[in-house]
Structure formats: structure tokens, C-alpha cells
mmCIF file of C-alpha atoms in Angstrom:
data_model
loop_
_atom_site.group_PDB
_atom_site.id
_atom_site.type_symbol
_atom_site.label_atom_id
_atom_site.label_comp_id
_atom_site.label_asym_id
_atom_site.label_seq_id
_atom_site.Cartn_x
_atom_site.Cartn_y
_atom_site.Cartn_z
ATOM 1 C CA GLN A 133 -18.089 19.264 -21.409
ATOM 2 C CA ASN A 134 -20.597 17.031 -23.221
ATOM 3 C CA VAL A 135 -19.755 14.203 -20.807
ATOM 4 C CA LEU A 136 -19.976 16.457 -17.752
ATOM 5 C CA ASP A 137 -23.348 17.770 -18.899
ATOM 6 C CA GLN A 138 -24.729 14.214 -19.079
ATOM 7 C CA MET A 139 -23.342 13.006 -15.754
ATOM 8 C CA PRO A 140 -25.730 12.444 -12.823
ATOM 9 C CA SER A 141 -25.816 14.993 -10.026
ATOM 10 C CA GLU A 142 -23.511 14.693 -7.015
ATOM 11 C CA GLU A 143 -26.487 13.574 -4.917
ATOM 12 C CA GLU A 144 -27.194 10.727 -7.350
ATOM 13 C CA LEU A 145 -23.530 9.692 -7.350
ATOM 14 C CA GLU A 146 -23.393 9.500 -3.553
ATOM 15 C CA ALA A 147 -24.982 6.053 -3.608
ATOM 16 C CA ASN A 148 -21.908 4.845 -5.514
ATOM 17 C CA GLY A 149 -19.407 6.610 -3.317
ATOM 18 C CA GLY A 150 -18.862 9.274 -5.965
ATOM 19 C CA TYR A 151 -17.755 6.832 -8.654
ATOM 20 C CA TYR A 152 -18.970 7.265 -12.214
ATOM 21 C CA LEU A 153 -18.709 4.561 -14.864
ATOM 22 C CA PHE A 154 -18.363 5.838 -18.431
ATOM 23 C CA GLN A 155 -21.421 4.984 -20.528
ATOM 24 C CA SER A 156 -21.672 4.230 -24.246
ATOM 25 C CA HIS A 157 -22.814 7.810 -24.946
ATOM 26 C CA ASP A 158 -19.655 9.080 -23.194
ATOM 27 C CA ILE A 159 -17.523 6.993 -25.553
ATOM 28 C CA GLN A 160 -19.482 8.353 -28.511
ATOM 29 C CA ALA A 161 -18.897 11.883 -27.201
ATOM 30 C CA GLY A 162 -15.142 11.259 -27.469
ATOM 31 C CA ILE A 163 -14.118 10.978 -23.801
ATOM 32 C CA LEU A 164 -11.329 8.525 -24.656
ATOM 33 C CA GLN A 165 -9.512 11.300 -26.503
ATOM 34 C CA TYR A 166 -9.035 13.073 -23.167
ATOM 35 C CA TYR A 167 -9.140 10.365 -20.525
ATOM 36 C CA ASN A 168 -5.884 8.429 -20.261
ATOM 37 C CA ARG A 169 -4.181 6.087 -17.849
ATOM 38 C CA ALA A 170 -0.761 7.527 -17.005
ATOM 39 C CA LEU A 171 1.548 4.605 -16.269
ATOM 40 C CA TYR A 172 4.206 4.671 -13.588
ATOM 41 C CA ARG A 173 5.938 1.657 -12.054
ATOM 42 C CA PRO A 174 8.835 1.814 -9.569
ATOM 43 C CA GLU A 175 10.762 -0.686 -11.669
ATOM 44 C CA ASP A 176 10.944 1.920 -14.456
ATOM 45 C CA ASP A 177 13.183 3.987 -12.165
ATOM 46 C CA GLU A 178 15.210 0.835 -11.577
ATOM 47 C CA ASP A 179 15.842 0.459 -15.306
ATOM 48 C CA ASP A 180 16.908 4.115 -15.604
ATOM 49 C CA GLU A 181 19.458 3.682 -12.806
ATOM 50 C CA LYS A 182 20.979 0.569 -14.379
ATOM 51 C CA GLY A 183 21.929 2.128 -17.689
ATOM 52 C CA ASN A 184 21.555 4.965 -20.179
ATOM 53 C CA ASP A 185 20.750 5.022 -23.887
ATOM 54 C CA ASN A 186 24.278 3.951 -24.764
ATOM 55 C CA GLY A 187 23.969 0.837 -22.650
ATOM 56 C CA ASN A 188 26.659 2.027 -20.220
ATOM 57 C CA GLU A 189 26.126 1.073 -16.613
ATOM 58 C CA ILE A 190 25.602 3.965 -14.244
ATOM 59 C CA GLN A 191 27.681 3.432 -11.107
ATOM 60 C CA SER A 192 25.980 4.233 -7.831
ATOM 61 C CA GLU A 193 27.857 5.927 -5.024
ATOM 62 C CA SER A 194 29.261 3.842 -2.202
ATOM 63 C CA CYS A 195 27.501 4.193 1.125
ATOM 64 C CA SER A 196 28.326 2.624 4.460
ATOM 65 C CA SER A 197 25.799 1.487 7.095
ATOM 66 C CA ASP A 198 23.076 3.178 5.092
ATOM 67 C CA LEU A 199 20.321 0.644 5.647
ATOM 68 C CA SER A 200 19.730 0.922 9.388
ATOM 69 C CA THR A 201 16.230 0.556 10.818
ATOM 70 C CA ASP A 202 13.839 -0.950 8.316
ATOM 71 C CA PRO A 203 10.694 1.249 8.494
ATOM 72 C CA ASP A 204 8.405 -1.776 8.194
ATOM 73 C CA THR A 205 9.980 -3.937 10.885
ATOM 74 C CA ASP A 206 12.048 -1.573 13.074
ATOM 75 C CA THR A 207 14.792 -4.141 12.671
ATOM 76 C CA ASP A 208 18.375 -2.953 12.435
ATOM 77 C CA THR A 209 19.688 -4.014 9.053
ATOM 78 C CA SER A 210 22.896 -1.989 9.029
ATOM 79 C CA SER A 211 25.268 -3.084 6.316
ATOM 80 C CA THR A 212 27.981 -1.807 4.030
ATOM 81 C CA GLN A 213 26.640 -1.747 0.492
ATOM 82 C CA THR A 214 27.481 -0.073 -2.789
ATOM 83 C CA CYS A 215 24.073 1.480 -3.055
ATOM 84 C CA THR A 216 21.882 4.528 -2.749
ATOM 85 C CA ASP A 217 19.038 2.859 -0.864
ATOM 86 C CA ILE A 218 17.319 -0.465 -0.328
ATOM 87 C CA ASP A 219 15.571 -0.272 -3.714
ATOM 88 C CA ASN A 220 18.888 -0.826 -5.494
ATOM 89 C CA ILE A 221 19.801 -4.022 -3.630
ATOM 90 C CA ASP A 222 19.953 -7.135 -5.787
ATOM 91 C CA ILE A 223 17.390 -9.428 -4.144
ATOM 92 C CA GLN A 224 18.904 -12.904 -3.877
ATOM 93 C CA ASN A 225 15.834 -14.523 -2.329
ATOM 94 C CA ILE A 226 12.268 -13.346 -2.776
ATOM 95 C CA LEU A 227 10.962 -16.013 -0.410
ATOM 96 C CA ASN A 228 12.311 -16.398 3.116
ATOM 97 C CA PRO A 229 14.998 -19.134 2.891
ATOM 98 C CA ASP A 230 14.969 -19.647 6.674
ATOM 99 C CA LEU A 231 11.497 -21.193 6.702
ATOM 100 C CA ASN A 232 11.083 -24.982 6.884
ATOM 101 C CA TRP A 233 9.529 -25.429 3.468
ATOM 102 C CA LYS A 234 9.349 -29.237 3.704
ATOM 103 C CA ALA A 235 7.328 -28.907 6.922
ATOM 104 C CA ILE A 236 5.025 -26.369 5.220
ATOM 105 C CA GLU A 237 4.360 -28.822 2.372
ATOM 106 C CA LYS A 238 3.631 -31.582 4.889
ATOM 107 C CA GLU A 239 1.233 -29.380 6.856
ATOM 108 C CA TYR A 240 -0.588 -28.429 3.650
ATOM 109 C CA TRP A 241 -1.154 -32.037 2.594
ATOM 110 C CA ASN A 242 -2.260 -33.074 6.102
ATOM 111 C CA GLN A 243 -5.099 -30.516 6.108
ATOM 112 C CA ASN A 244 -8.581 -31.208 4.800
ATOM 113 C CA PRO A 245 -9.233 -29.026 2.922
ATOM 114 C CA GLN A 246 -5.671 -27.983 2.128
ATOM 115 C CA VAL A 247 -5.099 -24.575 3.773
ATOM 116 C CA VAL A 248 -1.841 -23.397 5.312
ATOM 117 C CA VAL A 249 -0.830 -20.010 6.764
ATOM 118 C CA ILE A 250 2.818 -18.969 6.264
ATOM 119 C CA ASP A 251 4.039 -16.027 8.335
ATOM 120 C CA ASP A 252 7.056 -14.025 7.099
ATOM 121 C CA ILE A 253 6.976 -15.791 3.740
ATOM 122 C CA LEU A 254 8.852 -12.980 1.964
ATOM 123 C CA SER A 255 12.404 -11.846 2.580
ATOM 124 C CA LYS A 256 12.621 -8.345 4.063
ATOM 125 C CA GLN A 257 14.062 -6.896 0.846
ATOM 126 C CA ALA A 258 11.353 -8.504 -1.303
ATOM 127 C CA LEU A 259 8.604 -7.332 1.048
ATOM 128 C CA HIS A 260 9.907 -3.756 0.847
ATOM 129 C CA ARG A 261 10.094 -3.860 -2.961
ATOM 130 C CA ILE A 262 6.640 -5.404 -3.443
ATOM 131 C CA ARG A 263 5.036 -2.927 -1.039
ATOM 132 C CA LYS A 264 6.658 -0.085 -2.974
ATOM 133 C CA ILE A 265 5.340 -1.446 -6.274
ATOM 134 C CA LEU A 266 1.785 -1.795 -4.978
ATOM 135 C CA LEU A 267 1.765 1.571 -3.201
ATOM 136 C CA GLU A 268 3.286 3.654 -6.014
ATOM 137 C CA SER A 269 2.343 1.980 -9.310
ATOM 138 C CA THR A 270 -0.488 3.609 -11.251
ATOM 139 C CA VAL A 271 -1.788 0.325 -12.633
ATOM 140 C CA PHE A 272 -4.840 0.054 -10.374
ATOM 141 C CA TYR A 273 -7.236 0.828 -13.196
ATOM 142 C CA GLN A 274 -10.321 -0.928 -11.828
ATOM 143 C CA THR A 275 -12.486 0.586 -9.098
ATOM 144 C CA LYS A 276 -15.151 -1.379 -7.255
ATOM 145 C CA SER A 277 -18.108 0.664 -6.054
ATOM 146 C CA PRO A 278 -18.398 0.749 -2.234
ATOM 147 C CA ASN A 279 -22.075 -0.108 -1.834
ATOM 148 C CA LYS A 280 -22.310 -2.866 -4.427
ATOM 149 C CA VAL A 281 -18.924 -4.568 -4.216
ATOM 150 C CA GLY A 282 -16.987 -3.221 -1.259
ATOM 151 C CA GLY A 283 -14.938 -0.197 -2.245
ATOM 152 C CA TYR A 284 -11.465 -1.125 -3.478
ATOM 153 C CA THR A 285 -9.202 -0.838 -6.512
ATOM 154 C CA GLY A 286 -7.772 -3.660 -8.604
ATOM 155 C CA ALA A 287 -4.714 -4.264 -10.797
ATOM 156 C CA TYR A 288 -4.234 -7.285 -13.069
ATOM 157 C CA ILE A 289 -1.401 -9.116 -14.800
ATOM 158 C CA ASP A 290 -2.902 -8.496 -18.251
ATOM 159 C CA ASP A 291 -3.303 -4.767 -17.608
ATOM 160 C CA GLY A 292 -0.058 -3.454 -16.114
ATOM 161 C CA LEU A 293 0.632 -5.617 -13.044
ATOM 162 C CA HIS A 294 3.523 -7.656 -14.445
ATOM 163 C CA ASP A 295 6.564 -6.405 -12.528
ATOM 164 C CA ARG A 296 9.477 -8.808 -12.737
ATOM 165 C CA ILE A 297 9.664 -9.478 -9.011
ATOM 166 C CA LEU A 298 6.038 -10.675 -8.999
ATOM 167 C CA LEU A 299 6.696 -13.104 -11.845
ATOM 168 C CA GLU A 300 9.899 -14.276 -10.160
ATOM 169 C CA LEU A 301 7.906 -14.792 -6.954
ATOM 170 C CA THR A 302 5.616 -17.274 -8.704
ATOM 171 C CA ALA A 303 8.652 -19.167 -10.010
ATOM 172 C CA GLU A 304 10.190 -19.344 -6.523
ATOM 173 C CA LEU A 305 6.920 -20.593 -5.036
ATOM 174 C CA ARG A 306 6.944 -23.520 -7.466
ATOM 175 C CA GLN A 307 10.597 -24.162 -6.613
ATOM 176 C CA TYR A 308 10.129 -24.057 -2.811
ATOM 177 C CA LEU A 309 6.787 -25.935 -2.771
ATOM 178 C CA PRO A 310 7.199 -28.444 -5.620
ATOM 179 C CA SER A 311 4.673 -31.038 -4.450
ATOM 180 C CA ILE A 312 1.974 -28.345 -4.228
ATOM 181 C CA LEU A 313 2.677 -25.940 -7.072
ATOM 182 C CA LYS A 314 5.106 -27.458 -9.566
ATOM 183 C CA PRO A 315 2.373 -29.234 -11.587
ATOM 184 C CA HIS A 316 0.497 -25.953 -11.970
ATOM 185 C CA ALA A 317 1.419 -22.954 -14.117
ATOM 186 C CA LEU A 318 0.487 -19.413 -13.116
ATOM 187 C CA ARG A 319 -2.973 -18.766 -14.528
ATOM 188 C CA TYR A 320 -3.690 -15.274 -13.217
ATOM 189 C CA LEU A 321 -2.354 -12.614 -10.858
ATOM 190 C CA TRP A 322 -4.020 -9.579 -9.334
ATOM 191 C CA ALA A 323 -3.724 -7.109 -6.452
ATOM 192 C CA TYR A 324 -6.336 -5.166 -4.523
ATOM 193 C CA LYS A 325 -6.047 -2.036 -2.371
ATOM 194 C CA TYR A 326 -8.753 -1.286 0.154
ATOM 195 C CA ASP A 327 -10.064 1.942 1.653
ATOM 196 C CA SER A 328 -10.508 1.665 5.426
ATOM 197 C CA ASN A 329 -13.801 3.579 5.164
ATOM 198 C CA TYR A 330 -15.363 0.640 3.298
ATOM 199 C CA HIS A 331 -15.739 -3.035 4.128
ATOM 200 C CA GLY A 332 -13.535 -4.480 1.388
ATOM 201 C CA ILE A 333 -14.139 -7.451 -0.869
ATOM 202 C CA LYS A 334 -17.224 -9.518 -0.138
ATOM 203 C CA LEU A 335 -17.373 -13.225 0.601
ATOM 204 C CA HIS A 336 -16.437 -15.145 -2.540
ATOM 205 C CA ALA A 337 -14.546 -18.135 -3.913
ATOM 206 C CA ASP A 338 -11.847 -18.212 -6.598
ATOM 207 C CA MET A 339 -11.375 -20.770 -9.351
ATOM 208 C CA ALA A 340 -7.928 -22.331 -8.941
ATOM 209 C CA ALA A 341 -6.153 -25.631 -8.346
ATOM 210 C CA VAL A 342 -4.144 -23.716 -5.710
ATOM 211 C CA ASN A 343 -4.898 -20.156 -4.614
ATOM 212 C CA VAL A 344 -2.095 -18.084 -3.038
ATOM 213 C CA ASN A 345 -3.018 -14.941 -1.098
ATOM 214 C CA LEU A 346 -0.347 -12.521 0.131
ATOM 215 C CA TRP A 347 -1.528 -10.043 2.780
ATOM 216 C CA ILE A 348 1.298 -7.520 3.131
ATOM 217 C CA THR A 349 -0.253 -4.630 5.067
ATOM 218 C CA PRO A 350 2.026 -3.812 8.058
ATOM 219 C CA ASP A 351 0.546 -4.738 11.447
ATOM 220 C CA GLU A 352 1.150 -1.203 12.722
ATOM 221 C CA ALA A 353 -1.037 0.185 9.920
ATOM 222 C CA ASN A 354 -4.113 -1.481 11.416
ATOM 223 C CA LEU A 355 -5.466 0.805 14.150
ATOM 224 C CA ASP A 356 -8.157 -1.746 15.084
ATOM 225 C CA PRO A 357 -6.600 -5.206 15.635
ATOM 226 C CA ASN A 358 -10.096 -6.734 15.752
ATOM 227 C CA SER A 359 -10.680 -5.851 12.107
ATOM 228 C CA GLY A 360 -8.864 -6.125 8.795
ATOM 229 C CA GLY A 361 -7.016 -9.103 7.395
ATOM 230 C CA LEU A 362 -8.312 -12.048 5.425
ATOM 231 C CA VAL A 363 -10.886 -14.617 6.584
ATOM 232 C CA VAL A 364 -10.617 -18.061 4.999
ATOM 233 C CA PHE A 365 -13.579 -20.445 5.193
ATOM 234 C CA THR A 366 -12.695 -24.134 4.985
ATOM 235 C CA VAL A 367 -15.778 -25.006 2.940
ATOM 236 C CA LYS A 368 -15.874 -25.513 -0.815
ATOM 237 C CA PRO A 369 -18.820 -24.345 -2.952
ATOM 238 C CA PRO A 370 -21.270 -27.117 -3.922
ATOM 239 C CA PRO A 371 -20.159 -28.777 -7.181
ATOM 240 C CA GLU A 372 -23.375 -27.788 -8.963
ATOM 241 C CA TRP A 373 -22.817 -24.049 -8.327
ATOM 242 C CA ASP A 374 -21.249 -21.911 -11.036
ATOM 243 C CA ILE A 375 -18.884 -18.967 -10.472
ATOM 244 C CA LEU A 376 -21.706 -16.419 -10.644
ATOM 245 C CA GLN A 377 -23.552 -18.110 -7.794
ATOM 246 C CA TYR A 378 -20.681 -18.227 -5.342
ATOM 247 C CA ASN A 379 -19.279 -14.832 -6.319
ATOM 248 C CA SER A 380 -22.445 -12.720 -6.385
ATOM 249 C CA ASP A 381 -25.179 -14.243 -4.206
ATOM 250 C CA THR A 382 -23.586 -13.424 -0.831
ATOM 251 C CA GLU A 383 -26.682 -14.242 1.258
ATOM 252 C CA LYS A 384 -26.967 -17.711 -0.295
ATOM 253 C CA VAL A 385 -23.259 -18.357 0.331
ATOM 254 C CA TYR A 386 -23.640 -17.465 4.021
ATOM 255 C CA GLU A 387 -26.617 -19.841 4.258
ATOM 256 C CA GLU A 388 -24.488 -22.604 2.741
ATOM 257 C CA LEU A 389 -21.705 -21.919 5.247
#
């Protein structure tokens, strides 16, 4: 109640899209005793299905032709599996093994600057699993205010976003693209979810030897094909700029472009 009494009015919060950032006086009032971040990850269910407290494997029921019509692709994937659904399938390949990975490496190195777009990079099973993780996990602890930053939520590897399939994905990327990624270890990993009522993340640059962006929103989810997606500018920030300049001064960045 002490925190509620000190909060700005709804009219004052409208400028921030209704978001309220806890202040130091809220912490002193003891809000952290009541505010908590309930954690749920789909892979927790996976662990429960694989075994019980005694370490005995739980056998799933056999099902035949139970995987028809992938909801994301409308592709018939009928198969006989010992399974309950697609979430229980052992994913053999996270990346799409049918792509010409040598040609992708060559295309990357022939570009200046090095930018390459890879369609269908994930296997269908991996895409389904990763979408489920990002849609259902309650690890998106960071909110970005709509007016100042763009209106989206963020999850980070050092604060809950460390599902095994995501870590295995980084290992496979280094395996499939050795000339590009093998010399470089994973430095950071994050995921953002956007609200279609806001404009999303602003123009910025990221610090990395190689930056990998996965855009996994289904095409049919975009009701306006002229919007959405990710725009990549093939211009590097001037060497004398620091990260604050090219990540906060949007008008100056557009002038540079």
C-alpha cells in the first residue's frame, strides 16, 4: 500500500504506456518482499516427462501418424512416433541440414560488409521448440517503455534465458559455419518480444565480431506485409563513436547513414 500511495497517477503513467519503474523509496518500503518473478520454462515440463524422483524413465504412449499438419507451416509431417506430441521428439538437427552451408560461408565472405540472409535456417522441429520457449517462458523480465525505447520485453542469458536448445544452437552454428564462427565463443544471448501497437526497437548497432539475428515470427502472423521484420543497414558506426552514441542518439545515426 505504501508503494501504491507513492505511485504517479494513471494520467502521469500514460506517457510511459502504463509502465512503472520501481524507485529507491519503493525498495526501502519493502516491495521486494511481495514482488517476485515466477519462473516457468517449457523445458521444465520436458524434464518432468523424462523421469521421476527415483530416476526411472517414464514411458510415453505410442501414437501413430500423430504429427500431421504443422501449425506453423501447414506442411504434412505425418509419421509414426513413440510420442505424445512434437515437444517430445528428440531433435537430431537444430539447424537445417539441407542448406548448402559451404555456399553460405562463401557468400558471407564475398560481401562487404559481411552480411548474409539465411532463410529456413532452423529445422522444423527446432523452430517449433524455440517458438514455444519464447512464447511461454516467463523469463522476459525487462520491459522497454514505448515512448522512449520502443515498447518491447527482453530476456537474457544471465537472467533465465539459457534453455539447452539455445546453447546447442550456438554450438551447431560454429560447427556448420566454421570459417565465420569457430574462432569466436558465444559472448551474449538475448531475445525480444514486440507489441504490434508500438514501433519496436530503435535503430542501433551491437558490439560483436559476428552478430546473429534469428527472426522467427510466422509470416502469417504479420497482417501488414509492408511492416515488421528486421532492417539491416550495411554501414558501420564511425570508429571514434562509443556504444552510447550509436545506441542512443538516433537522429545523429540517421544523419550518418
